[in-house]
Amino acid sequence: GGAVSERPLPWAQLAEITKCLKVRDLLPSTIPAADQHEIMQYLGQKWFDCLRHPRLSYLAMNTFATALITNLQSPAKHPPLHLYSAHDSALIGLLCAFRLNPPKEWPPYGSFLKIELVEMTAMEGDAEPEHVVRFSLNGKTLECEWSDREDCITLERLVEKVTTEGASA
């Protein structure tokens, strides 16, 4: 065998290795499933803590978040459905960039973030319809910290927040 390294394994690598082993039913019996779960929880919390910082979130995810809301702002110019594929860290980044309530668990493989543009018709006859954005992760609606509504945010407010929150150092 090879020499054992004295360098500690970074949390991200430890979490990824143990998760891959667990998914394939190859996790050694010396690593209880509860310990592997705690490793994932710890790493997930570290990711959320870092990317919740407005400036870091802006630097890491603003280009992508802006592209997504640009499509929402002019739906007639864009196809009605957009599909993106990304690593789970990008998914976490988007949850933080849009200030969505974090899930209790690290999103599993194959997770999906759905961003819906909804036109709300006004009760009064001549009022303009309002456009709101609704987010869900794996089918579960997420709340946005920037909104006073439980299940959506106005498109206008989302655009304002994404373009300004964290923009200056």
Tab-separated table of C-alpha atoms in Angstrom:
chain	number	residue	atom	x	y	z
A	1	GLY	CA	0.000	0.000	0.000
A	2	GLY	CA	0.792	3.653	-0.307
A	3	ALA	CA	1.739	6.065	2.410
A	4	VAL	CA	-1.024	7.666	4.417
A	5	SER	CA	-1.217	11.417	3.875
A	6	GLU	CA	-0.897	13.678	6.903
A	7	ARG	CA	-2.981	16.385	5.223
A	8	PRO	CA	-6.603	16.435	6.336
A	9	LEU	CA	-9.216	15.812	3.673
A	10	PRO	CA	-11.269	18.969	2.933
A	11	TRP	CA	-14.912	18.768	4.034
A	12	ALA	CA	-16.166	19.118	0.455
A	13	GLN	CA	-14.116	16.134	-0.715
A	14	LEU	CA	-15.055	14.056	2.323
A	15	ALA	CA	-18.739	14.776	1.767
A	16	GLU	CA	-18.590	13.991	-1.952
A	17	ILE	CA	-16.645	10.759	-1.477
A	18	THR	CA	-18.896	9.468	1.309
A	19	LYS	CA	-22.045	10.444	-0.590
A	20	CYS	CA	-20.894	8.602	-3.717
A	21	LEU	CA	-20.027	5.544	-1.656
A	22	LYS	CA	-23.386	5.643	0.126
A	23	VAL	CA	-25.379	5.994	-3.103
A	24	ARG	CA	-23.588	2.912	-4.458
A	25	ASP	CA	-24.023	0.945	-1.192
A	26	LEU	CA	-20.228	0.938	-0.749
A	27	LEU	CA	-19.956	3.088	2.379
A	28	PRO	CA	-17.611	1.218	4.761
A	29	SER	CA	-19.248	-0.116	7.904
A	30	THR	CA	-16.731	1.926	9.912
A	31	ILE	CA	-18.586	5.076	8.745
A	32	PRO	CA	-22.132	4.938	10.123
A	33	ALA	CA	-24.848	6.386	7.878
A	34	ALA	CA	-25.605	8.922	10.621
A	35	ASP	CA	-22.019	10.200	10.469
A	36	GLN	CA	-22.188	10.495	6.680
A	37	HIS	CA	-25.455	12.416	7.040
A	38	GLU	CA	-23.836	14.783	9.565
A	39	ILE	CA	-20.913	15.361	7.187
A	40	MET	CA	-23.375	16.371	4.458
A	41	GLN	CA	-25.343	18.600	6.843
A	42	TYR	CA	-22.200	20.356	8.013
A	43	LEU	CA	-20.942	20.964	4.494
A	44	GLY	CA	-24.364	22.152	3.359
A	45	GLN	CA	-24.527	24.645	6.197
A	46	LYS	CA	-21.052	25.945	5.317
A	47	TRP	CA	-22.096	26.455	1.670
A	48	PHE	CA	-25.279	28.265	2.682
A	49	ASP	CA	-23.472	30.407	5.246
A	50	CYS	CA	-20.880	31.515	2.686
A	51	LEU	CA	-23.240	32.113	-0.217
A	52	ARG	CA	-25.848	33.923	1.912
A	53	HIS	CA	-23.419	36.824	2.224
A	54	PRO	CA	-24.848	39.418	-0.213
A	55	ARG	CA	-21.543	40.430	-1.794
A	56	LEU	CA	-20.243	36.879	-2.208
A	57	SER	CA	-23.591	35.755	-3.590
A	58	TYR	CA	-23.547	38.634	-6.072
A	59	LEU	CA	-20.002	37.866	-7.224
A	60	ALA	CA	-20.649	34.130	-7.531
A	61	MET	CA	-24.122	34.012	-9.057
A	62	ASN	CA	-25.268	37.407	-10.357
A	63	THR	CA	-24.508	36.751	-14.028
A	64	PHE	CA	-26.577	33.562	-13.995
A	65	ALA	CA	-29.362	35.028	-11.818
A	66	THR	CA	-29.569	38.100	-14.076
A	67	ALA	CA	-29.835	35.908	-17.183
A	68	LEU	CA	-32.709	34.014	-15.592
A	69	ILE	CA	-34.662	37.140	-14.656
A	70	THR	CA	-33.980	38.719	-18.060
A	71	ASN	CA	-35.855	35.800	-19.612
A	72	LEU	CA	-38.720	36.397	-17.176
A	73	GLN	CA	-38.910	40.107	-18.002
A	74	SER	CA	-39.631	39.571	-21.682
A	75	PRO	CA	-41.413	36.229	-22.038
A	76	ALA	CA	-42.645	37.035	-25.562
A	77	LYS	CA	-39.025	37.206	-26.781
A	78	HIS	CA	-37.955	33.926	-25.193
A	79	PRO	CA	-39.186	30.333	-25.374
A	80	PRO	CA	-41.695	29.467	-22.633
A	81	LEU	CA	-39.427	26.814	-21.121
A	82	HIS	CA	-35.737	26.995	-20.269
A	83	LEU	CA	-33.776	24.001	-19.016
A	84	TYR	CA	-30.391	24.320	-17.370
A	85	SER	CA	-28.226	21.584	-15.971
A	86	ALA	CA	-25.834	22.411	-13.166
A	87	HIS	CA	-23.907	20.952	-10.267
A	88	ASP	CA	-25.540	20.984	-6.841
A	89	SER	CA	-23.244	23.819	-5.769
A	90	ALA	CA	-24.735	26.016	-8.530
A	91	LEU	CA	-28.200	25.082	-7.299
A	92	ILE	CA	-27.240	26.152	-3.771
A	93	GLY	CA	-25.784	29.351	-5.246
A	94	LEU	CA	-29.073	30.174	-6.973
A	95	LEU	CA	-31.085	29.494	-3.828
A	96	CYS	CA	-28.842	31.983	-2.045
A	97	ALA	CA	-28.781	34.512	-4.912
A	98	PHE	CA	-32.589	34.639	-4.919
A	99	ARG	CA	-32.668	34.614	-1.064
A	100	LEU	CA	-34.825	31.502	-0.964
A	101	ASN	CA	-35.335	29.647	2.273
A	102	PRO	CA	-32.752	26.864	2.343
A	103	PRO	CA	-33.889	23.253	2.397
A	104	LYS	CA	-33.290	21.272	5.576
A	105	GLU	CA	-31.273	18.713	3.597
A	106	TRP	CA	-28.602	19.117	0.930
A	107	PRO	CA	-30.484	18.711	-2.384
A	108	PRO	CA	-30.150	15.114	-3.611
A	109	TYR	CA	-28.814	14.145	-7.036
A	110	GLY	CA	-31.282	15.007	-9.782
A	111	SER	CA	-32.797	17.933	-7.862
A	112	PHE	CA	-34.538	20.674	-9.782
A	113	LEU	CA	-35.291	24.318	-9.137
A	114	LYS	CA	-38.419	25.513	-10.904
A	115	ILE	CA	-38.842	29.241	-11.495
A	116	GLU	CA	-42.330	30.138	-12.691
A	117	LEU	CA	-43.576	33.440	-14.040
A	118	VAL	CA	-47.244	33.827	-13.163
A	119	GLU	CA	-49.590	36.531	-14.400
A	120	MET	CA	-52.022	37.538	-11.662
A	121	THR	CA	-55.124	39.217	-12.982
A	122	ALA	CA	-56.441	42.131	-10.999
A	123	MET	CA	-59.862	42.063	-9.405
A	124	GLU	CA	-60.680	45.515	-10.700
A	125	GLY	CA	-61.638	45.837	-14.376
A	126	ASP	CA	-58.918	48.042	-15.880
A	127	ALA	CA	-55.967	47.339	-13.594
A	128	GLU	CA	-52.805	45.951	-15.186
A	129	PRO	CA	-52.061	42.318	-14.395
A	130	GLU	CA	-49.234	41.741	-11.950
A	131	HIS	CA	-46.384	39.360	-12.707
A	132	VAL	CA	-45.067	37.289	-9.845
A	133	VAL	CA	-42.329	34.688	-9.635
A	134	ARG	CA	-42.755	31.446	-7.767
A	135	PHE	CA	-39.835	29.179	-6.837
A	136	SER	CA	-39.919	25.504	-5.934
A	137	LEU	CA	-37.253	22.928	-5.212
A	138	ASN	CA	-38.151	19.348	-6.090
A	139	GLY	CA	-41.828	20.319	-6.097
A	140	LYS	CA	-41.781	22.109	-2.712
A	141	THR	CA	-42.549	25.835	-2.827
A	142	LEU	CA	-39.800	28.037	-1.428
A	143	GLU	CA	-40.253	31.368	0.298
A	144	CYS	CA	-38.175	34.348	-0.769
A	145	GLU	CA	-36.753	36.555	2.012
A	146	TRP	CA	-37.263	39.629	-0.167
A	147	SER	CA	-41.024	39.111	-0.394
A	148	ASP	CA	-43.801	39.788	2.060
A	149	ARG	CA	-45.816	37.047	0.353
A	150	GLU	CA	-45.567	33.426	1.369
A	151	ASP	CA	-45.272	31.713	-2.009
A	152	CYS	CA	-44.107	34.296	-4.559
A	153	ILE	CA	-42.400	37.629	-5.179
A	154	THR	CA	-43.341	40.314	-7.659
A	155	LEU	CA	-41.156	40.284	-10.744
A	156	GLU	CA	-40.478	43.991	-10.256
A	157	ARG	CA	-39.124	43.478	-6.731
A	158	LEU	CA	-37.085	40.421	-7.752
A	159	VAL	CA	-35.416	42.373	-10.559
A	160	GLU	CA	-34.664	45.265	-8.200
A	161	LYS	CA	-33.133	42.998	-5.547
A	162	VAL	CA	-31.088	40.816	-7.905
A	163	THR	CA	-29.587	43.844	-9.632
A	164	THR	CA	-28.763	45.829	-6.478
A	165	GLU	CA	-28.311	43.454	-3.513
A	166	GLY	CA	-24.587	42.924	-2.989
A	167	ALA	CA	-23.619	44.985	-6.049
A	168	SER	CA	-21.302	47.273	-4.097
A	169	ALA	CA	-18.492	46.185	-1.816
